[in-house]
Amino acid sequence: MSEPDPILVVSDLNVSLASGKRMTPILREVSFALRPGEILGIVGESGSGKSLTASAIMGLLEPPVRIVSGAVAFKGRDLAALDEKAVRAIRGNEIAMVFQDPAMSLNPLLRIETQMVESIVAHDRGCSRHAARERARAALETVGVPAAAKRLRAYPHELSGGMRQRVSIAIAMLHSPAVIIADEPTTALDVTIQAQILDEMTQLCRKNGTALIWISHDLSLLSSFADRICVMYAGRVIESGPCGEVIGAPRHPYSRGLILSVPAMARAGKDIEPIPGYPPRVGMVPSGCAFRPRCHRASPACAVQPPLQTVASQQSAACFHPFDDKLQVPA
Amino acid sequence: MISFLAKRIMQAVAVVLATASMVFFAVFIIGDPAQLLYSQNASAAEVEAARRYLGLDLPLYQQYFNFMGGLLHGDLGRSFVYGKPALGVILQRLPATLELAFASVVLAVVVGLPLGLYCGLNPRTIRSRLIMAVSALGVSLPTFWIGIIIMLAFAVNLRLLPTGGRGNTLTVLGVPWSFLTIDGLRHLLLPAASLALWQASLILRLTRAGTEEVLRQDYVRFARAKGIAPGRILWVHVLKNVLAPVVTMVGLSLGGTIAFSIVTESIFSWPGAGKLLIDSIYAFDRPIVVAYLMLAVTIFVLINTFVDLIYAAIDPRVTLGAADSGS
Ligand SMILES: Nc1ncnc2c1ncn2[C@@H]1O[C@H](COP(=O)(O)OP(=O)(O)O)[C@@H](O)[C@H]1O
Ligand code: SF4
Ligand SMILES: [Mg+2]
C-alpha cells in the first residue's frame, strides 16, 4: 500500500519567547506530517504547546513569540519563509482554522453575514456581494445551521454556543481548504453538542477530502476518530503514530501514563494510575528528557535529550527505554 | 426605544425639578439680593419697594410656589441685575460656551484618538512611551493651571495669539460665531486647547488601553486566520470595538465642558455662560443661577441620552433598557 505524499510537513520547528536578549524555547524540534484527507490528533496537557504549534503553522505568532528555526512545508512551499502577504493568501483559503471558544472567535459587533462575506471576498476578489451572501447561506446550511438566511442577519450573541461554533466551522470551510486546524473546537461546548459537532465536522472533512488537525487534551475523544496521533509534552512531540498503535501499544512512558490515567481507557480491573507530579513550566524545562522527573523508567542515560525515532513500522517515540508491549484494552 | 426615551424624559424632568428646588433654597440662604442691587445710600423705602417689585417680600414658601408655578409655564423668572427673563440672558451667552466646548472636544478627539490608536498598536516604541508620559501629565495637571501657563507662553511671551475675548465674529442665524473668522479662530485656539488637554489625554489613554485589549481578542486572531487584510482588521474589527467606550467618554466630557468651562472662560475672558454664572453668583442674581444650573442639568441629560443611543447603535448587545439601568 503506497502512502500519498504529505500535504503539510512540519520539521524541526523551534519557537521561542524573546525577552530582551534572552530566548526562552517554547516549542522544540516539533515535527510531524499530514497526508491529504487524513485526521491527525494532537494531544497533550494544557501548556504543552498545542495552540502555539497551530499558530506557528498559520503564521499567527505574535512578538515576542517567534519561529527560531524549522520549516512548515505546505504543498512543498515553506510557509515560515514566505512573506506576510503570501501567507495571508493561504490563510483561510488553503489552510483554515477553528478556535476553541466560539463565544470569543466571532466579532461581537459585526453581523454573521459581514464576517462570512469578508472571508469570501478576501480570497475571491471578483465575487459579488449577492453571490457571496448566497455562498455564505449555503455554507451555513452545510454545517447544519437551520434558518440560515435569518442567521446571516444575526449578531453572534443572538446564537447559542453550538450555533456559533457551527458558524466558525462554516467560515473555515468556505474555500474548501486542503487543511483545517481545529484547536479544541468542542472543549467549550456542552457534551451532547460536542459529540454532534465532532461527528458533523469529521464527516464533512472526510467527504471533502479535507485534512484535519484536531487539537485536544482529551485522548479518549481523539482515539474515537483520529487516523494518527501526536502526543506533545513540554513543547515537544514525544510520540506519534497510527491511532490504533499509539492507543493500543503506547511506547513512551508519558503516552502510556496519559492513557492509564483516563478511566475509560485504563486496563480492565485496574485502578486508574495518574502520572505523579506536574508538567514543567516554560523556561523551567529540565535538561535531557523533560519527562525524567516524573518517569519511573528513567535511567542516567535520560540526562541527554532522546531523539524522536522509529520504534515500530509507523510509530515513533522520543525515549531511551520505550515500552514494547501492548496495553490490554477493556472489552 | 420609545419607552426608553419616555423614561429618560421623566427622569430628566424629575432631576431638573429637584435641582431647581435645591438651588432655589441654597441661594436664598446665601443672602438678600436687594441689599446688593441698590447703592449703600438708597433709602430703606427704596429698597423695600425694590423687594416688593422683585417679589422678595413674600414669605419663602410663597416665593417658592411662585417660582415653581412660573417654571411649569416655562418662566424661569427675571434676572434681578439685567431685568430681563433669566433664560433669555443665558441663552444669549450660551452659544459662546457651546462653541468653546465643541471646539475643545473636537480638538481632543482629533488628537487623542489617533495617538491612542498609535500607542495601542505600537506599545513598545519609544515614541509611544513618550506620548503616554505626556498624557499622564495631561490627566494630572489642573485645567486652570494649564490655561494660565499656555496663555503666558503663547499670548504674553511669544505674542503668537491673543490673550482673551472672542475676536471677530460672523453672525449666522442671529448668533455671532468666532470659529467662522480667522481672528476668531485665533482667539478660540488657546482656551479650547487648555480645555482639550485633559480630555485628549483621557481619550488617548482609553483608546490605547482599548486597542491593546481588543488586539488580544480571539476574534482578531480569527480574522487574521481568515486571511483578512490588516487594514480591514484595524478599521472594521478593532476600531469599532475600541470606539464603543470612547464614545461614552467623549459624551461625558462634552457635558462636563459645557457645564464647567467657568474657570477657563474667566481666564480667557471668554464671554460665555460660565462667566455669566460667576458674575451672577457674586450679584446674588438668583434667577440666573437657578436657570443656569437647570439648563446645565438638562444638557447633561440630553447628552447622556444621545450617548446611549449611539452606544446602542454601535454595540448590538446593548439594549436601551439595559443601558438605562446600567448608567
Ligand atoms: N504569547 C505568549 N507569551 C508567553 N508565553 C506564551 C505565549 N503563548 C504561549 N505561551 C506559553 O507557551 C506554552 C504553550 O502554550 P499553548 O500552545 O497555548 O499550550 P496548549 O495549547 O497546549 O495548552 C504555555 O506554557 C504558555 O504559557
Ligand atoms: S527517556 Fe528516560 S526519562 Fe524520558 S521518558 Fe524515556 S525512560 Fe523516561
Ligand atoms: Mg491551547
XYZ file of C-alpha atoms and ligand atoms in Angstrom:
694
model
C 0.000 0.000 0.000
C 1.620 3.267 -1.078
C 1.023 6.345 1.045
C 0.188 9.612 -0.741
C 2.756 12.399 -0.268
C 2.109 14.539 2.807
C 0.434 17.880 2.152
C 1.864 19.560 5.255
C 5.224 18.725 6.782
C 6.340 20.419 9.976
C 10.029 19.775 10.548
C 12.264 20.678 13.476
C 10.135 23.669 14.375
C 11.646 25.715 17.199
C 9.588 28.537 18.657
C 10.893 30.828 21.385
C 9.758 33.628 23.599
C 12.098 36.609 23.306
C 12.559 38.726 26.403
C 15.304 41.266 25.973
C 18.246 39.279 24.620
C 17.125 36.037 26.257
C 15.275 33.473 24.201
C 13.143 31.013 26.120
C 12.353 27.972 23.970
C 8.673 27.001 23.992
C 8.412 24.569 21.071
C 11.367 22.306 20.374
C 12.023 20.311 17.234
C 8.322 19.797 16.607
C 7.970 17.510 13.600
C 5.037 15.737 12.017
C 3.484 15.169 8.629
C -0.117 15.407 7.494
C -1.359 13.466 4.485
C -4.251 14.667 2.293
C -7.628 13.899 3.815
C -6.152 12.464 6.987
C -7.274 13.314 10.531
C -4.312 13.955 12.819
C -4.957 14.303 16.526
C -2.529 16.362 18.603
C -2.848 15.615 22.297
C -1.107 16.939 25.385
C -1.719 18.559 28.709
C -2.593 22.229 28.884
C 0.569 24.258 28.234
C 2.315 21.560 26.208
C 2.411 23.829 23.139
C -0.522 22.609 21.041
C -2.054 26.024 20.342
C 1.333 27.535 19.678
C 2.028 24.814 17.111
C -1.227 25.740 15.362
C -0.374 29.457 15.439
C 3.110 28.775 14.087
C 1.717 26.816 11.142
C -0.795 29.588 10.385
C 1.868 32.311 10.662
C -0.126 33.843 13.506
C 2.623 34.032 16.127
C 2.941 37.497 17.571
C 6.022 39.119 19.094
C 7.653 38.378 21.468
C 6.969 34.783 20.404
C 8.527 33.742 17.082
C 9.833 30.898 14.976
C 13.570 30.499 15.542
C 14.216 27.674 13.104
C 12.494 24.870 11.281
C 10.109 24.665 8.371
C 6.378 24.430 7.741
C 6.175 22.977 4.258
C 2.727 23.229 2.699
C 2.460 21.692 -0.781
C 6.228 21.944 -0.958
C 6.465 25.656 -0.015
C 7.944 26.699 3.333
C 5.323 28.947 4.949
C 7.796 30.116 7.586
C 9.940 31.629 4.818
C 7.107 33.302 2.860
C 6.261 36.983 3.314
C 3.134 38.023 5.184
C 1.137 38.764 2.042
C 1.796 35.354 0.525
C 0.889 33.596 3.774
C -2.309 35.677 4.004
C -3.372 34.369 0.614
C -3.114 30.833 2.014
C -4.708 31.516 5.393
C -8.432 30.906 5.409
C -8.142 29.793 1.804
C -5.991 26.662 1.700
C -5.378 26.255 5.436
C -8.203 27.327 7.713
C -8.573 27.351 11.462
C -11.292 26.906 14.070
C -10.669 28.248 17.570
C -11.618 26.850 20.930
C -14.156 29.324 22.244
C -16.955 30.221 19.832
C -18.033 32.993 22.212
C -14.751 34.776 21.546
C -13.843 33.978 17.960
C -16.642 35.920 16.276
C -16.573 39.710 16.433
C -19.462 40.740 18.721
C -20.175 43.958 16.806
C -20.464 42.510 13.299
C -23.293 40.512 11.775
C -22.593 36.871 10.874
C -23.112 37.883 7.255
C -20.409 40.553 7.402
C -17.952 38.107 8.933
C -18.691 35.421 6.345
C -18.798 37.708 3.320
C -15.466 39.316 4.225
C -13.892 35.851 4.373
C -15.223 35.024 0.918
C -14.202 38.333 -0.645
C -10.744 38.177 0.954
C -9.825 35.300 -1.349
C -12.314 35.764 -4.213
C -11.944 39.407 -5.182
C -14.361 39.069 -8.076
C -17.222 37.580 -6.056
C -20.247 39.913 -5.993
C -21.887 40.794 -2.712
C -25.009 38.936 -3.710
C -23.147 35.800 -4.759
C -21.065 35.935 -1.571
C -24.191 36.123 0.568
C -25.638 33.161 -1.289
C -22.437 31.180 -0.702
C -22.463 32.099 2.980
C -26.037 30.879 3.331
C -25.248 27.602 1.595
C -22.175 27.119 3.810
C -24.281 27.586 6.956
C -26.767 25.010 5.718
C -23.973 22.506 5.070
C -22.896 22.628 8.716
C -26.464 22.224 9.959
C -27.473 25.766 10.832
C -31.270 25.957 10.475
C -32.920 29.084 9.009
C -29.569 30.086 7.577
C -30.817 33.199 5.774
C -32.148 34.570 9.039
C -28.992 33.617 10.963
C -26.906 35.607 8.495
C -28.564 38.789 9.734
C -27.958 37.892 13.386
C -25.181 39.073 15.673
C -23.052 36.413 17.417
C -24.643 36.983 20.849
C -28.022 36.062 19.390
C -26.818 32.498 18.681
C -26.134 29.601 21.063
C -22.578 28.385 21.644
C -23.117 25.378 19.386
C -24.544 27.548 16.598
C -21.648 29.972 16.891
C -19.133 27.149 16.567
C -21.009 25.877 13.502
C -20.648 29.367 12.040
C -16.882 29.272 12.702
C -16.684 25.864 11.046
C -18.720 27.100 8.085
C -16.294 30.035 7.757
C -13.333 27.657 7.886
C -14.875 25.532 5.127
C -15.883 28.433 2.843
C -12.963 27.997 0.449
C -12.772 24.177 0.667
C -9.301 24.303 2.226
C -6.884 21.409 1.943
C -6.215 21.591 5.697
C -8.300 22.675 8.683
C -6.662 23.135 12.076
C -9.230 22.826 14.852
C -7.869 23.903 18.242
C -10.057 22.206 20.870
C -13.155 23.229 18.904
C -15.615 21.439 21.172
C -13.995 21.931 24.586
C -16.156 24.945 25.438
C -19.429 23.245 24.450
C -21.988 21.023 26.209
C -21.224 17.325 25.986
C -24.170 16.472 23.696
C -23.369 19.316 21.322
C -19.681 18.342 21.428
C -20.495 14.931 20.015
C -22.817 16.337 17.332
C -20.325 18.920 16.124
C -17.462 16.439 16.177
C -19.474 13.992 14.053
C -20.589 16.621 11.564
C -17.182 18.161 11.184
C -15.234 14.928 10.758
C -17.811 13.645 8.267
C -17.662 16.835 6.217
C -13.881 16.728 6.143
C -13.854 13.083 5.089
C -16.435 13.807 2.394
C -14.499 16.804 1.019
C -11.088 15.174 1.383
C -10.004 17.894 3.789
C -7.107 17.009 6.056
C -7.850 17.837 9.672
C -5.548 18.581 12.583
C -7.657 18.187 15.701
C -6.038 19.540 18.848
C -7.316 18.234 22.165
C -6.230 17.464 25.694
C -8.667 14.544 25.658
C -7.029 11.375 24.349
C -10.128 9.205 24.653
C -12.050 11.684 22.482
C -9.317 11.704 19.814
C -8.973 7.930 19.836
C -12.545 7.632 18.569
C -11.949 9.318 15.208
C -8.300 10.249 14.547
C -6.238 8.400 11.916
C -2.961 9.278 13.549
C -1.977 10.809 16.853
C 0.869 13.051 18.002
C 1.497 13.290 21.730
C 3.125 16.508 22.931
C 4.931 17.119 26.193
C 6.679 20.333 27.272
C 6.829 21.739 23.749
C 7.967 18.530 22.029
C 6.340 15.750 20.072
C 7.243 12.705 22.181
C 5.267 10.041 20.360
C 3.430 9.760 17.090
C 1.889 7.028 15.029
C -1.339 5.491 13.787
C -4.160 5.960 16.297
C -4.613 2.244 16.989
C -0.926 1.708 17.706
C -0.461 4.758 19.912
C -3.566 3.921 21.926
C -3.089 0.154 21.918
C 0.673 -0.002 22.375
C 1.983 3.348 23.585
C 5.808 3.297 23.644
C 6.626 6.451 25.563
C 6.045 6.320 29.338
C 4.189 9.645 29.174
C 1.768 8.447 26.466
C 1.181 5.307 28.459
C 0.592 7.332 31.614
C -1.830 9.562 29.758
C -3.873 6.572 28.641
C -3.821 4.831 32.011
C -4.985 7.995 33.755
C -8.188 8.059 31.696
C -10.763 5.841 33.470
C -12.461 4.645 30.284
C -9.142 3.598 28.734
C -7.339 2.068 31.709
C -6.793 -1.663 31.733
C -9.788 -3.660 32.821
C -9.877 -4.415 36.521
C -7.053 -1.950 37.277
C -7.366 1.351 39.024
C -6.515 4.449 37.098
C -2.898 5.487 37.519
C -2.399 9.226 37.496
C 1.052 10.445 36.424
C 2.884 11.745 39.510
C 3.960 15.399 39.578
C 3.245 18.227 37.171
C 4.419 19.186 33.695
C 7.255 21.730 33.707
C 6.530 25.392 33.058
C 8.014 27.250 30.107
C 11.619 28.215 30.921
C 11.864 25.573 33.690
C 12.043 22.513 31.441
C 14.694 20.096 32.783
C 17.636 19.267 30.558
C 17.744 15.888 28.900
C 14.378 14.161 28.709
C 11.820 16.658 30.016
C 9.697 13.841 31.438
C 12.561 12.465 33.522
C 11.455 13.827 36.962
C 8.080 12.081 36.562
C 9.296 8.911 34.851
C 9.621 5.581 36.683
C 11.781 4.127 33.895
C 14.317 6.950 33.972
C 17.992 5.990 33.941
C 21.229 8.037 33.818
C 21.044 7.780 30.019
C 17.975 10.028 30.119
C 20.055 13.075 31.097
C 20.533 13.515 27.339
C 17.631 14.518 25.099
C 16.261 11.349 23.434
C 15.606 11.839 19.697
C 12.200 11.068 18.167
C 12.966 7.780 16.442
C 11.103 4.980 14.768
C 10.092 2.293 17.261
C 7.706 0.290 15.088
C 6.869 0.356 11.384
C 4.961 3.654 11.571
C 5.382 4.624 15.181
C 7.993 6.961 16.659
C 8.818 7.805 20.246
C 11.368 10.047 21.962
C 12.531 7.727 24.725
C 15.610 5.682 25.587
C 13.595 2.971 27.294
C 10.355 2.639 25.328
C 7.742 0.031 26.202
C 7.298 -2.718 23.666
C 4.210 -4.498 24.946
C 0.568 -3.887 24.159
C -1.947 -2.436 26.583
C -4.881 -4.656 27.396
C -7.859 -2.536 26.494
C -11.164 -3.314 28.232
C -13.604 -5.161 26.044
C -36.838 52.851 22.056
C -39.971 54.918 22.695
C -40.285 53.671 26.266
C -36.573 54.301 26.760
C -36.977 57.923 25.649
C -40.145 58.388 27.729
C -38.361 57.067 30.784
C -35.391 59.283 30.111
C -37.583 62.393 29.749
C -39.383 61.649 33.016
C -36.060 61.129 34.767
C -34.781 64.379 33.313
C -37.839 66.332 34.483
C -37.514 64.926 37.992
C -33.810 65.748 38.163
C -34.357 69.274 36.826
C -37.149 70.000 39.319
C -35.114 68.675 42.222
C -32.095 70.717 41.129
C -34.239 73.823 40.779
C -35.629 73.438 44.312
C -32.254 72.814 45.901
C -30.616 75.729 44.160
C -33.561 77.992 44.950
C -33.226 77.436 48.698
C -29.455 77.376 48.662
C -29.249 80.773 47.008
C -31.900 82.153 49.354
C -29.790 81.240 52.347
C -26.729 82.999 50.938
C -28.091 86.494 51.002
C -30.598 89.134 50.066
C -30.103 90.421 46.551
C -31.936 93.679 47.200
C -29.138 94.815 49.536
C -26.577 94.382 46.795
C -28.576 95.674 43.911
C -29.013 99.108 45.334
C -26.379 101.530 46.363
C -25.470 101.878 50.014
C -27.201 105.215 50.273
C -30.544 104.076 48.887
C -33.301 104.795 51.350
C -34.986 101.999 53.251
C -38.186 102.811 51.398
C -36.456 102.411 48.026
C -35.029 99.049 48.990
C -38.406 97.968 50.302
C -40.046 98.980 47.033
C -37.460 97.016 45.117
C -38.035 93.974 47.302
C -41.746 94.184 46.632
C -41.136 94.606 42.889
C -38.924 91.516 42.768
C -41.313 89.535 44.980
C -38.686 89.229 47.691
C -41.026 90.489 50.407
C -43.210 87.408 50.257
C -42.660 84.513 52.684
C -40.169 81.932 51.397
C -42.719 79.226 50.644
C -44.794 81.745 48.697
C -41.756 82.727 46.648
C -41.031 79.056 46.055
C -44.535 78.314 44.804
C -44.481 81.349 42.558
C -41.139 80.213 41.196
C -42.257 76.638 40.624
C -45.538 77.861 39.133
C -43.626 80.036 36.694
C -41.333 77.118 35.923
C -44.258 74.977 34.777
C -45.117 77.742 32.306
C -41.548 77.890 31.079
C -40.878 81.101 33.007
C -37.639 80.977 34.983
C -38.070 84.454 36.419
C -36.388 87.723 35.556
C -32.788 88.474 36.274
C -32.505 90.906 39.171
C -29.494 92.513 37.508
C -30.487 92.677 33.848
C -34.244 92.974 34.415
C -34.772 90.560 31.531
C -36.030 86.934 31.511
C -33.238 84.814 33.020
C -33.396 82.113 30.364
C -33.047 84.714 27.605
C -29.971 86.218 29.255
C -28.327 82.799 29.483
C -29.295 81.654 26.003
C -27.689 84.789 24.654
C -24.385 83.768 26.232
C -24.726 80.028 25.634
C -23.506 79.894 22.002
C -20.086 81.187 23.074
C -19.861 78.404 25.674
C -21.107 75.744 23.269
C -18.628 76.910 20.676
C -15.741 76.658 23.127
C -16.882 73.274 24.441
C -17.351 71.730 20.998
C -14.061 73.172 19.772
C -12.226 71.629 22.714
C -13.910 68.227 22.327
C -13.219 68.128 18.581
C -9.604 69.043 19.280
C -9.386 66.378 21.984
C -10.810 63.655 19.715
C -8.701 64.631 16.722
C -5.546 64.490 18.847
C -6.403 61.773 21.368
C -7.962 59.090 19.182
C -5.212 58.669 16.542
C -2.435 58.931 19.124
C -4.182 56.407 21.367
C -4.558 54.062 18.426
C -0.892 54.524 17.534
C 0.232 53.757 21.094
C -2.064 50.730 21.293
C -0.736 49.320 18.023
C 2.930 50.041 18.813
C 3.125 49.802 22.591
C 6.846 49.149 22.756
C 8.201 52.033 20.673
C 9.964 54.953 22.321
C 7.570 57.348 20.614
C 4.513 55.800 22.207
C 6.173 55.734 25.630
C 6.830 59.455 25.205
C 3.222 60.093 24.206
C 1.979 58.114 27.206
C 4.196 60.117 29.553
C 2.843 63.420 28.217
C -0.720 62.152 28.540
C -0.042 61.145 32.139
C 0.830 64.789 32.786
C -2.228 65.850 30.822
C -4.641 63.993 33.084
C -2.990 65.136 36.304
C -2.361 68.846 35.722
C -5.311 71.084 36.675
C -7.056 72.746 33.747
C -6.857 76.267 35.182
C -3.097 75.950 35.596
C -2.709 74.752 32.007
C -4.824 77.692 30.916
C -2.629 80.219 32.701
C 0.610 78.598 31.508
C -0.297 78.424 27.843
C -1.652 81.949 27.999
C 1.646 83.142 29.462
C 3.629 81.170 26.914
C 1.770 81.752 23.665
C -0.029 85.023 24.281
C 2.109 87.005 26.729
C 5.667 85.882 25.957
C 5.602 84.719 22.354
C 2.727 87.040 21.396
C 1.546 84.488 18.855
C -2.086 84.516 19.928
C -4.435 86.935 21.693
C -4.890 86.679 25.466
C -8.650 86.730 25.564
C -12.039 87.637 24.156
C -13.835 86.159 21.154
C -12.194 88.279 18.470
C -14.033 88.946 15.228
C -17.228 87.015 14.866
C -19.506 86.207 11.980
C -23.229 86.228 12.677
C -25.122 83.209 11.388
C -28.738 82.516 12.356
C -28.666 85.628 14.547
C -25.796 84.255 16.639
C -22.208 85.514 16.495
C -19.594 82.744 15.980
C -15.847 83.061 16.399
C -14.839 79.939 14.518
C -16.003 81.411 11.212
C -13.306 84.087 11.086
C -9.534 83.762 11.153
C -9.260 86.224 14.015
C -11.999 84.406 15.914
C -10.209 81.080 15.435
C -7.029 82.626 16.800
C -8.957 83.681 19.896
C -10.611 80.276 20.185
C -7.418 78.260 19.985
C -5.865 78.832 23.420
C -8.973 78.401 25.582
C -10.054 75.383 23.527
C -6.573 73.849 23.791
C -6.440 74.348 27.547
C -9.818 72.619 27.913
C -8.819 69.923 25.412
C -5.569 68.772 27.006
C -7.178 66.849 29.845
C -9.858 65.338 27.620
C -7.371 64.431 24.886
C -5.146 62.700 27.436
C -8.079 60.734 28.796
C -9.323 59.741 25.328
C -5.768 58.780 24.363
C -5.318 56.533 27.385
C -8.740 54.949 26.995
C -8.128 54.320 23.281
C -4.678 52.886 23.956
C -5.931 50.508 26.631
C -8.917 49.518 24.467
C -6.741 48.852 21.425
C -4.314 46.635 23.333
C -7.242 44.774 24.856
C -9.060 44.271 21.547
C -5.898 43.156 19.726
C -5.606 40.268 22.195
C -9.128 39.050 21.481
C -9.716 35.782 19.672
C -11.913 37.458 17.075
C -8.935 39.487 15.876
C -6.827 36.323 15.630
C -9.708 34.559 13.883
C -9.983 37.439 11.406
C -6.248 37.088 10.724
C -6.687 33.322 10.377
C -9.368 34.001 7.749
C -6.800 35.901 5.694
C -8.411 39.341 6.151
C -6.118 42.243 5.211
C -4.583 44.145 8.158
C -6.242 47.408 7.088
C -9.702 45.927 7.292
C -8.922 44.228 10.608
C -7.874 47.585 12.047
C -10.675 49.758 10.658
C -13.537 47.295 10.962
C -12.730 44.720 13.633
C -10.542 46.673 16.035
C -11.697 50.279 15.740
C -15.379 49.513 16.181
C -14.725 47.657 19.418
C -12.357 50.330 20.690
C -14.758 53.130 19.850
C -17.754 51.997 21.908
C -16.379 53.051 25.333
C -14.636 56.100 23.861
C -17.972 57.463 22.643
C -19.316 57.405 26.189
C -16.220 59.152 27.449
C -16.465 61.871 24.776
C -20.126 62.471 25.599
C -19.466 62.827 29.300
C -16.553 65.111 28.676
C -18.628 67.309 26.351
C -21.280 67.688 29.053
C -18.660 68.453 31.662
C -17.003 71.039 29.464
C -20.238 72.856 28.736
C -21.230 72.967 32.371
C -17.844 73.692 33.893
C -15.871 75.762 31.418
C -16.384 78.503 34.003
C -12.740 78.814 35.037
C -11.347 78.726 31.528
C -13.885 81.312 30.400
C -12.780 83.563 33.245
C -9.064 83.163 32.469
C -9.500 83.937 28.775
C -12.327 86.493 29.256
C -14.471 84.313 27.038
C -17.956 85.873 27.221
C -19.821 82.604 27.697
C -22.430 81.355 30.117
C -19.792 80.207 32.605
C -18.514 83.733 33.096
C -22.129 84.908 33.413
C -22.667 82.353 36.183
C -19.707 83.640 38.205
C -20.876 87.242 37.837
C -24.405 86.247 38.829
C -23.282 84.377 41.930
C -21.406 87.489 43.115
C -24.518 89.577 42.431
C -26.923 87.160 44.183
C -28.801 87.083 40.893
C -30.780 84.034 41.919
C -32.925 83.540 38.779
C -29.810 83.408 36.582
C -28.030 80.939 38.866
C -31.076 78.697 39.125
C -31.795 78.854 35.397
C -28.143 78.194 34.560
C -27.921 75.075 36.687
C -31.249 73.795 35.360
C -30.002 74.296 31.841
C -26.729 72.550 32.652
C -28.604 69.559 34.069
C -30.855 69.434 31.018
C -27.869 69.498 28.670
C -26.219 66.733 30.693
C -29.274 64.505 30.451
C -29.661 65.220 26.737
C -26.051 64.332 26.024
C -26.259 61.156 28.120
C -29.358 60.051 26.264
C -27.677 60.769 22.951
C -24.575 58.830 24.005
C -26.692 55.826 24.995
C -28.407 55.913 21.600
C -25.043 55.978 19.804
C -23.684 53.207 22.039
C -26.691 51.034 21.254
C -26.175 51.751 17.555
C -22.533 50.608 17.755
C -22.973 47.613 20.053
C -25.861 45.276 19.250
C -25.524 43.567 22.658
C -26.671 46.746 24.385
C -30.409 47.086 24.651
C -31.576 50.567 25.526
C -33.464 49.403 28.605
C -30.307 47.796 29.996
C -28.147 50.804 29.129
C -30.632 52.884 31.053
C -30.461 50.914 34.285
C -26.719 50.465 33.880
C -25.797 54.124 33.740
N 2.332 34.950 23.960
C 2.931 34.167 24.857
N 3.816 34.692 25.728
C 4.413 33.921 26.652
N 4.198 32.620 26.794
C 3.331 32.032 25.970
C 2.653 32.766 24.954
N 1.836 31.932 24.297
C 2.017 30.717 24.866
N 2.909 30.775 25.861
C 3.375 29.649 26.678
O 3.645 28.573 25.842
C 3.188 27.368 26.397
C 2.367 26.619 25.404
O 1.162 27.285 25.216
P -0.020 26.695 24.323
O 0.492 26.405 22.985
O -1.148 27.666 24.408
O -0.384 25.368 25.095
P -1.638 24.416 24.893
O -2.438 24.903 23.745
O -1.051 23.063 24.649
O -2.398 24.428 26.172
C 2.407 27.717 27.644
O 3.157 27.322 28.767
C 2.267 29.194 27.610
O 2.440 29.713 28.894
S 13.835 8.952 28.020
Fe 14.076 8.150 30.036
S 13.102 9.639 31.341
Fe 12.461 10.103 29.281
S 10.564 9.024 29.108
Fe 12.094 7.649 28.341
S 12.663 6.485 30.104
Fe 11.541 8.198 30.893
Mg -4.451 25.577 23.770
